[in-house]
PDB file of C-alpha atoms and ligand atoms in Angstrom:
ATOM      1  CA  UNK A   1     -18.005 -15.132   3.412  1.00 37.00           C
ATOM      2  CA  UNK A   2     -15.632 -12.288   4.019  1.00 43.00           C
ATOM      3  CA  UNK A   3     -15.626 -10.635   7.426  1.00 46.00           C
ATOM      4  CA  UNK A   4     -16.794  -7.053   7.549  1.00 43.00           C
ATOM      5  CA  UNK A   5     -15.465  -5.979  10.912  1.00 40.00           C
ATOM      6  CA  UNK A   6     -12.765  -3.320  11.136  1.00 42.00           C
ATOM      7  CA  UNK A   7     -10.808  -2.258  14.190  1.00 44.00           C
ATOM      8  CA  UNK A   8     -12.026   0.888  15.852  1.00 46.00           C
ATOM      9  CA  UNK A   9      -9.694   3.822  15.345  1.00 48.00           C
ATOM     10  CA  UNK A  10     -10.247   4.897  18.917  1.00 39.00           C
ATOM     11  CA  UNK A  11      -7.872   2.073  19.894  1.00 37.00           C
ATOM     12  CA  UNK A  12      -4.852   4.353  19.858  1.00 40.00           C
ATOM     13  CA  UNK A  13      -3.751   7.631  21.238  1.00 42.00           C
ATOM     14  CA  UNK A  14      -2.685  11.059  20.026  1.00 46.00           C
ATOM     15  CA  UNK A  15      -5.023  13.330  18.174  1.00 59.00           C
ATOM     16  CA  UNK A  16      -3.926  15.367  15.217  1.00 87.00           C
ATOM     17  CA  UNK A  17      -4.150  15.432  11.460  1.00 94.00           C
ATOM     18  CA  UNK A  18      -4.091  12.277   9.364  1.00 95.00           C
ATOM     19  CA  UNK A  19      -3.376  12.489   5.632  1.00 97.00           C
ATOM     20  CA  UNK A  20      -4.488   9.944   3.053  1.00 98.00           C
ATOM     21  CA  UNK A  21      -2.850  10.398  -0.353  1.00 98.00           C
ATOM     22  CA  UNK A  22      -4.412   8.811  -3.423  1.00 98.00           C
ATOM     23  CA  UNK A  23      -7.744   9.509  -1.762  1.00 98.00           C
ATOM     24  CA  UNK A  24      -9.680   9.270  -5.033  1.00 97.00           C
ATOM     25  CA  UNK A  25      -8.229   5.850  -5.885  1.00 97.00           C
ATOM     26  CA  UNK A  26      -9.805   2.515  -5.036  1.00 97.00           C
ATOM     27  CA  UNK A  27      -7.795   1.909  -1.869  1.00 98.00           C
ATOM     28  CA  UNK A  28      -8.027   5.498  -0.658  1.00 98.00           C
ATOM     29  CA  UNK A  29     -11.788   5.332  -0.984  1.00 97.00           C
ATOM     30  CA  UNK A  30     -11.980   2.063   0.937  1.00 97.00           C
ATOM     31  CA  UNK A  31     -10.063   3.601   3.858  1.00 96.00           C
ATOM     32  CA  UNK A  32     -12.056   6.841   3.824  1.00 95.00           C
ATOM     33  CA  UNK A  33     -15.324   4.944   3.892  1.00 93.00           C
ATOM     34  CA  UNK A  34     -14.189   2.603   6.661  1.00 92.00           C
ATOM     35  CA  UNK A  35     -12.903   5.445   8.836  1.00 88.00           C
ATOM     36  CA  UNK A  36     -15.579   8.061   8.176  1.00 83.00           C
ATOM     37  CA  UNK A  37     -17.059   7.741  11.658  1.00 70.00           C
ATOM     38  CA  UNK A  38     -13.735   7.899  13.400  1.00 65.00           C
ATOM     39  CA  UNK A  39     -12.539  11.405  12.589  1.00 67.00           C
ATOM     40  CA  UNK A  40     -13.448  14.332  14.861  1.00 58.00           C
ATOM     41  CA  UNK A  41     -15.290  13.959  18.121  1.00 52.00           C
ATOM     42  CA  UNK A  42     -13.993  10.972  20.015  1.00 55.00           C
ATOM     43  CA  UNK A  43     -11.999   9.479  17.183  1.00 64.00           C
ATOM     44  CA  UNK A  44      -8.245   9.162  17.098  1.00 74.00           C
ATOM     45  CA  UNK A  45      -7.716  12.028  14.693  1.00 82.00           C
ATOM     46  CA  UNK A  46      -9.246  15.469  14.846  1.00 84.00           C
ATOM     47  CA  UNK A  47      -8.721  16.132  11.152  1.00 89.00           C
ATOM     48  CA  UNK A  48      -8.585  14.029   8.013  1.00 93.00           C
ATOM     49  CA  UNK A  49      -6.797  15.571   5.047  1.00 96.00           C
ATOM     50  CA  UNK A  50      -7.332  13.831   1.732  1.00 98.00           C
ATOM     51  CA  UNK A  51      -5.328  14.467  -1.399  1.00 98.00           C
ATOM     52  CA  UNK A  52      -5.278  13.475  -5.005  1.00 98.00           C
ATOM     53  CA  UNK A  53      -4.324  14.996  -8.355  1.00 97.00           C
ATOM     54  CA  UNK A  54      -7.921  15.696  -9.280  1.00 92.00           C
ATOM     55  CA  UNK A  55     -10.787  17.109  -7.207  1.00 94.00           C
ATOM     56  CA  UNK A  56     -12.766  14.629  -5.132  1.00 95.00           C
ATOM     57  CA  UNK A  57     -16.464  14.572  -5.917  1.00 92.00           C
ATOM     58  CA  UNK A  58     -17.484  12.603  -2.845  1.00 91.00           C
ATOM     59  CA  UNK A  59     -15.875  14.745  -0.171  1.00 94.00           C
ATOM     60  CA  UNK A  60     -17.259  14.137   3.338  1.00 90.00           C
ATOM     61  CA  UNK A  61     -17.974  16.975   5.761  1.00 88.00           C
ATOM     62  CA  UNK A  62     -15.125  15.699   7.966  1.00 87.00           C
ATOM     63  CA  UNK A  63     -12.567  15.704   5.134  1.00 93.00           C
ATOM     64  CA  UNK A  64     -10.297  18.587   4.125  1.00 95.00           C
ATOM     65  CA  UNK A  65      -9.248  18.314   0.507  1.00 97.00           C
ATOM     66  CA  UNK A  66      -5.893  19.338  -0.954  1.00 98.00           C
ATOM     67  CA  UNK A  67      -5.406  18.853  -4.675  1.00 98.00           C
ATOM     68  CA  UNK A  68      -1.757  17.963  -5.137  1.00 97.00           C
ATOM     69  CA  UNK A  69       0.519  16.292  -7.655  1.00 98.00           C
ATOM     70  CA  UNK A  70       3.048  14.036  -5.939  1.00 98.00           C
ATOM     71  CA  UNK A  71       5.784  15.172  -8.307  1.00 98.00           C
ATOM     72  CA  UNK A  72       5.424  18.840  -7.247  1.00 98.00           C
ATOM     73  CA  UNK A  73       7.863  19.305  -4.360  1.00 98.00           C
ATOM     74  CA  UNK A  74       6.570  22.669  -3.202  1.00 98.00           C
ATOM     75  CA  UNK A  75       2.960  21.531  -3.287  1.00 98.00           C
ATOM     76  CA  UNK A  76       3.899  18.449  -1.276  1.00 98.00           C
ATOM     77  CA  UNK A  77       5.537  20.594   1.387  1.00 98.00           C
ATOM     78  CA  UNK A  78       2.235  22.456   1.706  1.00 98.00           C
ATOM     79  CA  UNK A  79       0.273  19.207   1.781  1.00 98.00           C
ATOM     80  CA  UNK A  80       2.238  17.818   4.731  1.00 98.00           C
ATOM     81  CA  UNK A  81       1.991  20.953   6.864  1.00 97.00           C
ATOM     82  CA  UNK A  82       0.374  20.092  10.206  1.00 95.00           C
ATOM     83  CA  UNK A  83       0.205  16.368   9.409  1.00 97.00           C
ATOM     84  CA  UNK A  84       0.992  13.842  12.146  1.00 95.00           C
ATOM     85  CA  UNK A  85       0.675  10.641  10.129  1.00 96.00           C
ATOM     86  CA  UNK A  86       0.341   9.741   6.446  1.00 98.00           C
ATOM     87  CA  UNK A  87      -1.200   6.777   4.720  1.00 98.00           C
ATOM     88  CA  UNK A  88       0.451   6.944   1.314  1.00 98.00           C
ATOM     89  CA  UNK A  89      -1.803   5.272  -1.240  1.00 98.00           C
ATOM     90  CA  UNK A  90      -0.995   7.770  -4.002  1.00 98.00           C
ATOM     91  CA  UNK A  91       1.156   7.196  -7.045  1.00 98.00           C
ATOM     92  CA  UNK A  92       1.308   4.936 -10.067  1.00 98.00           C
ATOM     93  CA  UNK A  93      -0.240   1.583  -9.104  1.00 98.00           C
ATOM     94  CA  UNK A  94       0.643  -0.661 -12.041  1.00 98.00           C
ATOM     95  CA  UNK A  95       3.605  -1.360 -14.285  1.00 98.00           C
ATOM     96  CA  UNK A  96       4.088   1.193 -17.065  1.00 97.00           C
ATOM     97  CA  UNK A  97       6.621   3.484 -18.774  1.00 96.00           C
ATOM     98  CA  UNK A  98       9.581   4.367 -16.561  1.00 96.00           C
ATOM     99  CA  UNK A  99       9.011   8.110 -16.909  1.00 96.00           C
ATOM    100  CA  UNK A 100       5.535   7.853 -15.387  1.00 97.00           C
ATOM    101  CA  UNK A 101       6.812   5.668 -12.542  1.00 98.00           C
ATOM    102  CA  UNK A 102       9.742   8.030 -11.986  1.00 98.00           C
ATOM    103  CA  UNK A 103       7.556  11.120 -11.569  1.00 98.00           C
ATOM    104  CA  UNK A 104       4.852   9.579  -9.388  1.00 98.00           C
ATOM    105  CA  UNK A 105       6.721   6.955  -7.367  1.00 98.00           C
ATOM    106  CA  UNK A 106      10.359   8.037  -7.239  1.00 98.00           C
ATOM    107  CA  UNK A 107      10.181  11.832  -7.248  1.00 98.00           C
ATOM    108  CA  UNK A 108       6.809  11.516  -5.469  1.00 98.00           C
ATOM    109  CA  UNK A 109       8.186   9.435  -2.594  1.00 99.00           C
ATOM    110  CA  UNK A 110      11.223  11.693  -2.238  1.00 99.00           C
ATOM    111  CA  UNK A 111       8.851  14.674  -2.025  1.00 98.00           C
ATOM    112  CA  UNK A 112       6.690  12.874   0.508  1.00 99.00           C
ATOM    113  CA  UNK A 113       9.514  12.047   2.926  1.00 99.00           C
ATOM    114  CA  UNK A 114      11.238  15.386   2.577  1.00 98.00           C
ATOM    115  CA  UNK A 115       7.953  17.201   3.224  1.00 98.00           C
ATOM    116  CA  UNK A 116       7.250  14.840   6.138  1.00 98.00           C
ATOM    117  CA  UNK A 117      10.639  15.655   7.658  1.00 98.00           C
ATOM    118  CA  UNK A 118      10.076  19.395   7.327  1.00 98.00           C
ATOM    119  CA  UNK A 119       6.576  19.129   8.810  1.00 97.00           C
ATOM    120  CA  UNK A 120       7.597  16.962  11.776  1.00 97.00           C
ATOM    121  CA  UNK A 121       5.352  14.104  10.648  1.00 97.00           C
ATOM    122  CA  UNK A 122       5.871  11.014  12.809  1.00 97.00           C
ATOM    123  CA  UNK A 123       4.506   8.022  10.916  1.00 98.00           C
ATOM    124  CA  UNK A 124       4.116   6.879   7.322  1.00 98.00           C
ATOM    125  CA  UNK A 125       2.131   3.851   6.227  1.00 98.00           C
ATOM    126  CA  UNK A 126       3.490   3.118   2.785  1.00 99.00           C
ATOM    127  CA  UNK A 127       1.592   1.243   0.090  1.00 99.00           C
ATOM    128  CA  UNK A 128       4.499  -0.886  -1.070  1.00 99.00           C
ATOM    129  CA  UNK A 129       3.785  -3.959  -3.137  1.00 99.00           C
ATOM    130  CA  UNK A 130       4.311  -7.669  -3.562  1.00 99.00           C
ATOM    131  CA  UNK A 131       5.928  -6.697  -6.887  1.00 99.00           C
ATOM    132  CA  UNK A 132       9.107  -5.868  -4.910  1.00 99.00           C
ATOM    133  CA  UNK A 133       9.537  -9.654  -4.858  1.00 99.00           C
ATOM    134  CA  UNK A 134       7.509 -10.443  -7.972  1.00 99.00           C
ATOM    135  CA  UNK A 135      10.306 -12.426  -9.655  1.00 99.00           C
ATOM    136  CA  UNK A 136      10.269 -15.210  -7.070  1.00 99.00           C
ATOM    137  CA  UNK A 137       8.746 -18.391  -8.457  1.00 98.00           C
ATOM    138  CA  UNK A 138       5.077 -18.981  -7.752  1.00 98.00           C
ATOM    139  CA  UNK A 139       4.775 -21.356  -4.816  1.00 98.00           C
ATOM    140  CA  UNK A 140       8.041 -20.259  -3.217  1.00 98.00           C
ATOM    141  CA  UNK A 141       7.557 -18.960   0.325  1.00 98.00           C
ATOM    142  CA  UNK A 142       8.946 -15.432   0.647  1.00 99.00           C
ATOM    143  CA  UNK A 143       9.564 -13.342   3.745  1.00 98.00           C
ATOM    144  CA  UNK A 144      10.416  -9.636   4.066  1.00 98.00           C
ATOM    145  CA  UNK A 145      14.035 -10.364   5.021  1.00 98.00           C
ATOM    146  CA  UNK A 146      14.768 -12.165   1.725  1.00 99.00           C
ATOM    147  CA  UNK A 147      16.495 -10.273  -1.111  1.00 98.00           C
ATOM    148  CA  UNK A 148      14.224  -8.167  -3.290  1.00 99.00           C
ATOM    149  CA  UNK A 149      13.459  -9.451  -6.793  1.00 99.00           C
ATOM    150  CA  UNK A 150      11.336  -6.743  -8.402  1.00 99.00           C
ATOM    151  CA  UNK A 151       9.407  -7.686 -11.521  1.00 98.00           C
ATOM    152  CA  UNK A 152       9.398  -4.282 -13.260  1.00 98.00           C
ATOM    153  CA  UNK A 153       9.908  -0.544 -12.884  1.00 98.00           C
ATOM    154  CA  UNK A 154       6.894  -0.384 -10.582  1.00 98.00           C
ATOM    155  CA  UNK A 155       8.394  -3.008  -8.254  1.00 99.00           C
ATOM    156  CA  UNK A 156      11.730  -1.182  -8.355  1.00 98.00           C
ATOM    157  CA  UNK A 157       9.991   2.066  -7.401  1.00 99.00           C
ATOM    158  CA  UNK A 158       8.423   0.361  -4.374  1.00 99.00           C
ATOM    159  CA  UNK A 159      11.848  -0.946  -3.371  1.00 99.00           C
ATOM    160  CA  UNK A 160      13.065   2.664  -3.606  1.00 99.00           C
ATOM    161  CA  UNK A 161      10.200   3.698  -1.318  1.00 99.00           C
ATOM    162  CA  UNK A 162      11.242   1.055   1.225  1.00 99.00           C
ATOM    163  CA  UNK A 163      14.833   2.346   1.041  1.00 99.00           C
ATOM    164  CA  UNK A 164      13.658   5.902   1.623  1.00 99.00           C
ATOM    165  CA  UNK A 165      11.599   4.697   4.581  1.00 99.00           C
ATOM    166  CA  UNK A 166      14.680   3.079   6.127  1.00 99.00           C
ATOM    167  CA  UNK A 167      16.885   6.129   5.583  1.00 99.00           C
ATOM    168  CA  UNK A 168      14.317   8.596   6.948  1.00 99.00           C
ATOM    169  CA  UNK A 169      13.880   6.443  10.038  1.00 98.00           C
ATOM    170  CA  UNK A 170      17.587   5.974  10.730  1.00 98.00           C
ATOM    171  CA  UNK A 171      18.462   9.616  10.186  1.00 98.00           C
ATOM    172  CA  UNK A 172      15.314  11.529  11.124  1.00 98.00           C
ATOM    173  CA  UNK A 173      13.236   9.165  13.252  1.00 98.00           C
ATOM    174  CA  UNK A 174      10.183   9.057  10.971  1.00 98.00           C
ATOM    175  CA  UNK A 175       8.601   5.633  11.466  1.00 98.00           C
ATOM    176  CA  UNK A 176       7.237   3.691   8.493  1.00 98.00           C
ATOM    177  CA  UNK A 177       5.385   0.461   8.003  1.00 98.00           C
ATOM    178  CA  UNK A 178       5.839  -0.697   4.420  1.00 99.00           C
ATOM    179  CA  UNK A 179       2.853  -2.772   3.368  1.00 99.00           C
ATOM    180  CA  UNK A 180       3.788  -5.132   0.536  1.00 99.00           C
ATOM    181  CA  UNK A 181       0.211  -5.383  -0.606  1.00 99.00           C
ATOM    182  CA  UNK A 182      -1.117  -8.339  -2.551  1.00 99.00           C
ATOM    183  CA  UNK A 183      -4.232  -8.136  -4.737  1.00 99.00           C
ATOM    184  CA  UNK A 184      -6.565  -5.748  -2.911  1.00 99.00           C
ATOM    185  CA  UNK A 185      -9.817  -6.241  -4.779  1.00 98.00           C
ATOM    186  CA  UNK A 186     -13.338  -7.178  -3.725  1.00 98.00           C
ATOM    187  CA  UNK A 187     -12.973 -10.806  -4.834  1.00 98.00           C
ATOM    188  CA  UNK A 188     -10.074 -13.051  -5.919  1.00 98.00           C
ATOM    189  CA  UNK A 189     -10.194 -13.470  -9.689  1.00 98.00           C
ATOM    190  CA  UNK A 190      -7.809 -16.237 -10.750  1.00 98.00           C
ATOM    191  CA  UNK A 191      -5.509 -18.992  -9.462  1.00 98.00           C
ATOM    192  CA  UNK A 192      -2.850 -16.450  -8.528  1.00 98.00           C
ATOM    193  CA  UNK A 193      -5.461 -14.672  -6.428  1.00 98.00           C
ATOM    194  CA  UNK A 194      -5.850 -17.810  -4.287  1.00 98.00           C
ATOM    195  CA  UNK A 195      -2.387 -16.873  -2.999  1.00 99.00           C
ATOM    196  CA  UNK A 196      -2.282 -13.089  -3.332  1.00 99.00           C
ATOM    197  CA  UNK A 197      -5.764 -11.856  -2.378  1.00 99.00           C
ATOM    198  CA  UNK A 198      -6.172  -9.271   0.388  1.00 99.00           C
ATOM    199  CA  UNK A 199      -9.805  -8.532   1.222  1.00 98.00           C
ATOM    200  CA  UNK A 200     -10.933  -4.960   1.776  1.00 98.00           C
ATOM    201  CA  UNK A 201     -11.733  -5.601   5.476  1.00 97.00           C
ATOM    202  CA  UNK A 202      -8.307  -7.212   6.032  1.00 98.00           C
ATOM    203  CA  UNK A 203      -6.709  -4.295   4.182  1.00 98.00           C
ATOM    204  CA  UNK A 204      -8.460  -1.803   6.464  1.00 97.00           C
ATOM    205  CA  UNK A 205      -7.408  -3.775   9.562  1.00 96.00           C
ATOM    206  CA  UNK A 206      -3.827  -4.027   8.321  1.00 98.00           C
ATOM    207  CA  UNK A 207      -3.548  -0.327   7.522  1.00 97.00           C
ATOM    208  CA  UNK A 208      -5.038   0.695  10.837  1.00 95.00           C
ATOM    209  CA  UNK A 209      -2.695  -1.647  12.696  1.00 96.00           C
ATOM    210  CA  UNK A 210       0.282  -0.178  10.825  1.00 97.00           C
ATOM    211  CA  UNK A 211      -0.878   3.325  11.645  1.00 95.00           C
ATOM    212  CA  UNK A 212      -1.520   2.867  15.333  1.00 93.00           C
ATOM    213  CA  UNK A 213       1.000   0.274  16.572  1.00 96.00           C
ATOM    214  CA  UNK A 214       3.650   1.696  18.873  1.00 96.00           C
ATOM    215  CA  UNK A 215       7.398   1.713  18.214  1.00 98.00           C
ATOM    216  CA  UNK A 216       7.361   0.128  14.775  1.00 98.00           C
ATOM    217  CA  UNK A 217      10.629   1.721  13.650  1.00 98.00           C
ATOM    218  CA  UNK A 218      10.922   0.865   9.993  1.00 98.00           C
ATOM    219  CA  UNK A 219       9.071  -2.362   9.343  1.00 99.00           C
ATOM    220  CA  UNK A 220       8.121  -4.223   6.169  1.00 99.00           C
ATOM    221  CA  UNK A 221       5.236  -6.701   6.139  1.00 99.00           C
ATOM    222  CA  UNK A 222       3.278  -8.496   3.460  1.00 99.00           C
ATOM    223  CA  UNK A 223      -0.359  -7.582   3.118  1.00 99.00           C
ATOM    224  CA  UNK A 224      -2.385 -10.670   2.373  1.00 99.00           C
ATOM    225  CA  UNK A 225      -5.483 -12.401   3.693  1.00 99.00           C
ATOM    226  CA  UNK A 226      -5.506 -15.760   5.463  1.00 99.00           C
ATOM    227  CA  UNK A 227      -5.339 -17.693   2.178  1.00 98.00           C
ATOM    228  CA  UNK A 228      -4.141 -21.249   2.875  1.00 98.00           C
ATOM    229  CA  UNK A 229      -2.067 -21.040  -0.337  1.00 98.00           C
ATOM    230  CA  UNK A 230      -0.407 -17.723   0.364  1.00 98.00           C
ATOM    231  CA  UNK A 231       3.229 -17.347  -0.694  1.00 98.00           C
ATOM    232  CA  UNK A 232       4.191 -14.708   1.836  1.00 99.00           C
ATOM    233  CA  UNK A 233       5.315 -14.804   5.424  1.00 98.00           C
ATOM    234  CA  UNK A 234       3.359 -13.332   8.312  1.00 99.00           C
ATOM    235  CA  UNK A 235       6.600 -11.917   9.757  1.00 99.00           C
ATOM    236  CA  UNK A 236       5.957  -8.583  11.436  1.00 98.00           C
ATOM    237  CA  UNK A 237       2.200  -9.038  11.788  1.00 98.00           C
ATOM    238  CA  UNK A 238       2.611  -9.612  15.526  1.00 98.00           C
ATOM    239  CA  UNK A 239       4.570  -6.365  15.869  1.00 98.00           C
ATOM    240  CA  UNK A 240       1.613  -4.341  14.613  1.00 98.00           C
ATOM    241  CA  UNK A 241      -1.159  -6.612  15.878  1.00 98.00           C
ATOM    242  CA  UNK A 242      -2.594  -7.512  12.466  1.00 98.00           C
ATOM    243  CA  UNK A 243      -4.653 -10.631  12.107  1.00 98.00           C
ATOM    244  CA  UNK A 244      -5.947 -11.726   8.705  1.00 98.00           C
ATOM    245  CA  UNK A 245      -9.519 -13.010   8.885  1.00 98.00           C
ATOM    246  CA  UNK A 246     -10.633 -13.584   5.294  1.00 98.00           C
ATOM    247  CA  UNK A 247      -9.666 -16.217   2.737  1.00 99.00           C
ATOM    248  CA  UNK A 248      -9.838 -16.526  -1.050  1.00 98.00           C
ATOM    249  CA  UNK A 249     -10.415 -20.245  -0.694  1.00 98.00           C
ATOM    250  CA  UNK A 250     -14.194 -19.772  -0.870  1.00 98.00           C
ATOM    251  CA  UNK A 251     -13.846 -19.078  -4.624  1.00 98.00           C
ATOM    252  CA  UNK A 252     -11.434 -21.949  -5.420  1.00 98.00           C
ATOM    253  CA  UNK A 253     -13.783 -23.957  -7.654  1.00 98.00           C
ATOM    254  CA  UNK A 254     -14.708 -20.883  -9.640  1.00 98.00           C
ATOM    255  CA  UNK A 255     -11.200 -19.480 -10.208  1.00 98.00           C
ATOM    256  CA  UNK A 256      -8.565 -22.198  -9.910  1.00 98.00           C
ATOM    257  CA  UNK A 257      -8.543 -22.887 -13.644  1.00 98.00           C
ATOM    258  CA  UNK A 258      -8.083 -19.244 -14.565  1.00 98.00           C
ATOM    259  CA  UNK A 259      -4.356 -19.294 -15.264  1.00 98.00           C
ATOM    260  CA  UNK A 260      -1.780 -17.535 -17.410  1.00 98.00           C
ATOM    261  CA  UNK A 261      -0.462 -19.341 -20.515  1.00 98.00           C
ATOM    262  CA  UNK A 262       1.654 -22.348 -19.524  1.00 98.00           C
ATOM    263  CA  UNK A 263       5.383 -21.655 -19.758  1.00 98.00           C
ATOM    264  CA  UNK A 264       4.993 -17.863 -19.700  1.00 98.00           C
ATOM    265  CA  UNK A 265       6.765 -15.760 -17.086  1.00 98.00           C
ATOM    266  CA  UNK A 266       3.293 -14.661 -15.969  1.00 98.00           C
ATOM    267  CA  UNK A 267       2.541 -18.265 -15.003  1.00 98.00           C
ATOM    268  CA  UNK A 268       5.943 -18.853 -13.387  1.00 98.00           C
ATOM    269  CA  UNK A 269       6.621 -15.739 -11.354  1.00 98.00           C
ATOM    270  CA  UNK A 270       4.703 -14.344  -8.404  1.00 99.00           C
ATOM    271  CA  UNK A 271       4.116 -10.983 -10.107  1.00 98.00           C
ATOM    272  CA  UNK A 272       1.738 -12.629 -12.605  1.00 98.00           C
ATOM    273  CA  UNK A 273       0.402 -10.278 -15.279  1.00 98.00           C
ATOM    274  CA  UNK A 274       3.050  -7.625 -14.546  1.00 98.00           C
ATOM    275  CA  UNK A 275       5.609  -9.995 -16.105  1.00 98.00           C
ATOM    276  CA  UNK A 276       3.688  -9.622 -19.374  1.00 98.00           C
ATOM    277  CA  UNK A 277       4.073  -5.820 -19.443  1.00 98.00           C
ATOM    278  CA  UNK A 278       7.018  -4.075 -21.116  1.00 97.00           C
ATOM    279  CA  UNK A 279       9.504  -3.308 -22.409  1.00 95.00           C
ATOM    280  CA  UNK A 280       8.021   0.099 -23.157  1.00 94.00           C
ATOM    281  CA  UNK A 281       8.921   2.612 -25.826  1.00 87.00           C
ATOM    282  CA  UNK A 282      10.244   5.955 -24.671  1.00 79.00           C
ATOM    283  CA  UNK A 283       7.449   7.952 -23.060  1.00 67.00           C
ATOM    284  CA  UNK A 284       6.704  11.674 -23.585  1.00 56.00           C
TER     285      UNK A 284
HETATM  286  C1  15L B   1      -0.131  -4.129  -7.003  1.00 54.57           C
HETATM  287  O1  15L B   1       0.823  -3.673  -6.391  1.00 54.57           O
HETATM  288  C2  15L B   1      -0.974  -3.266  -7.852  1.00 54.57           C
HETATM  289  O2  15L B   1      -1.062  -1.941  -7.373  1.00 54.57           O
HETATM  290  C3  15L B   1      -2.348  -3.827  -8.100  1.00 54.57           C
HETATM  291  O3  15L B   1      -2.894  -3.162  -9.208  1.00 54.57           O
HETATM  292  C4  15L B   1      -2.322  -5.348  -8.339  1.00 54.57           C
HETATM  293  O4  15L B   1      -1.708  -5.605  -9.553  1.00 54.57           O
HETATM  294  C5  15L B   1      -1.572  -6.055  -7.250  1.00 54.57           C
HETATM  295  O5  15L B   1      -0.312  -5.480  -7.010  1.00 54.57           O
HETATM  296  C6  15L B   1      -1.387  -7.536  -7.548  1.00 54.57           C
HETATM  297  O6  15L B   1      -0.246  -7.999  -7.549  1.00 54.57           O
HETATM  298  O7  15L B   1      -2.375  -8.223  -7.778  1.00 54.57           O
END
């Protein structure tokens, strides 16, 4: 059984405007649903701004929508106006052609931080990824202070995001928690998932903790559930008060034999299927 409890957003202090980018995507929708009751009234934030490239068809009465392409610098400056904190779930979420990654995740993250600086935004929760270290061997225990080993352009773009987070904290005081997310899906699907799975409720708890913890500076943590076979350190969880409650182990019998071809990089490296993607021809 997975737990279904999420921390209350009233746990922390200032009121203001929270922005969720990538609000139409799977993870944006999970957060919006979990936090729907917590905006306005007695909740932590008075306003919830939600953005994506395309219009949202399930907009709640408490949500203000801004349609915005991450690669459009001017539009991003408008998007961040009046925003106190951002949960950045937007951008390209899987490995693909460099040009697509460049526009969404490199230019997009530059635009985000520059707009955040101009707007006086105080906190970013960044959807980074385990693919920053996806070229470590499966089974090796990895912590955030170990050297990056990205497994593709996507992983490199998340490493760029973490670098931007560090620079914008050191120079401009914008705090960021980089969440190196594992596999955030309803149910673990294969043997890799026994190590990498992050349940939706744990994801909501983790994101809320990253958003509301005090004095985080610039911090990088792995986002994973309490899987006994996890490959990633819990370092930093205590700083934000995150506790993982769910575990993929309940599906072990069903999924442990679902593996990538023996001897392939997908079977050897932590990034799994991403190691089977590319090289890519030149994109338009
Ligand atoms: C990620 O960073 C991706 O956004 C997601 O699609 C999954 O592939 C996940 O990592 C994973 O490693 O399972």
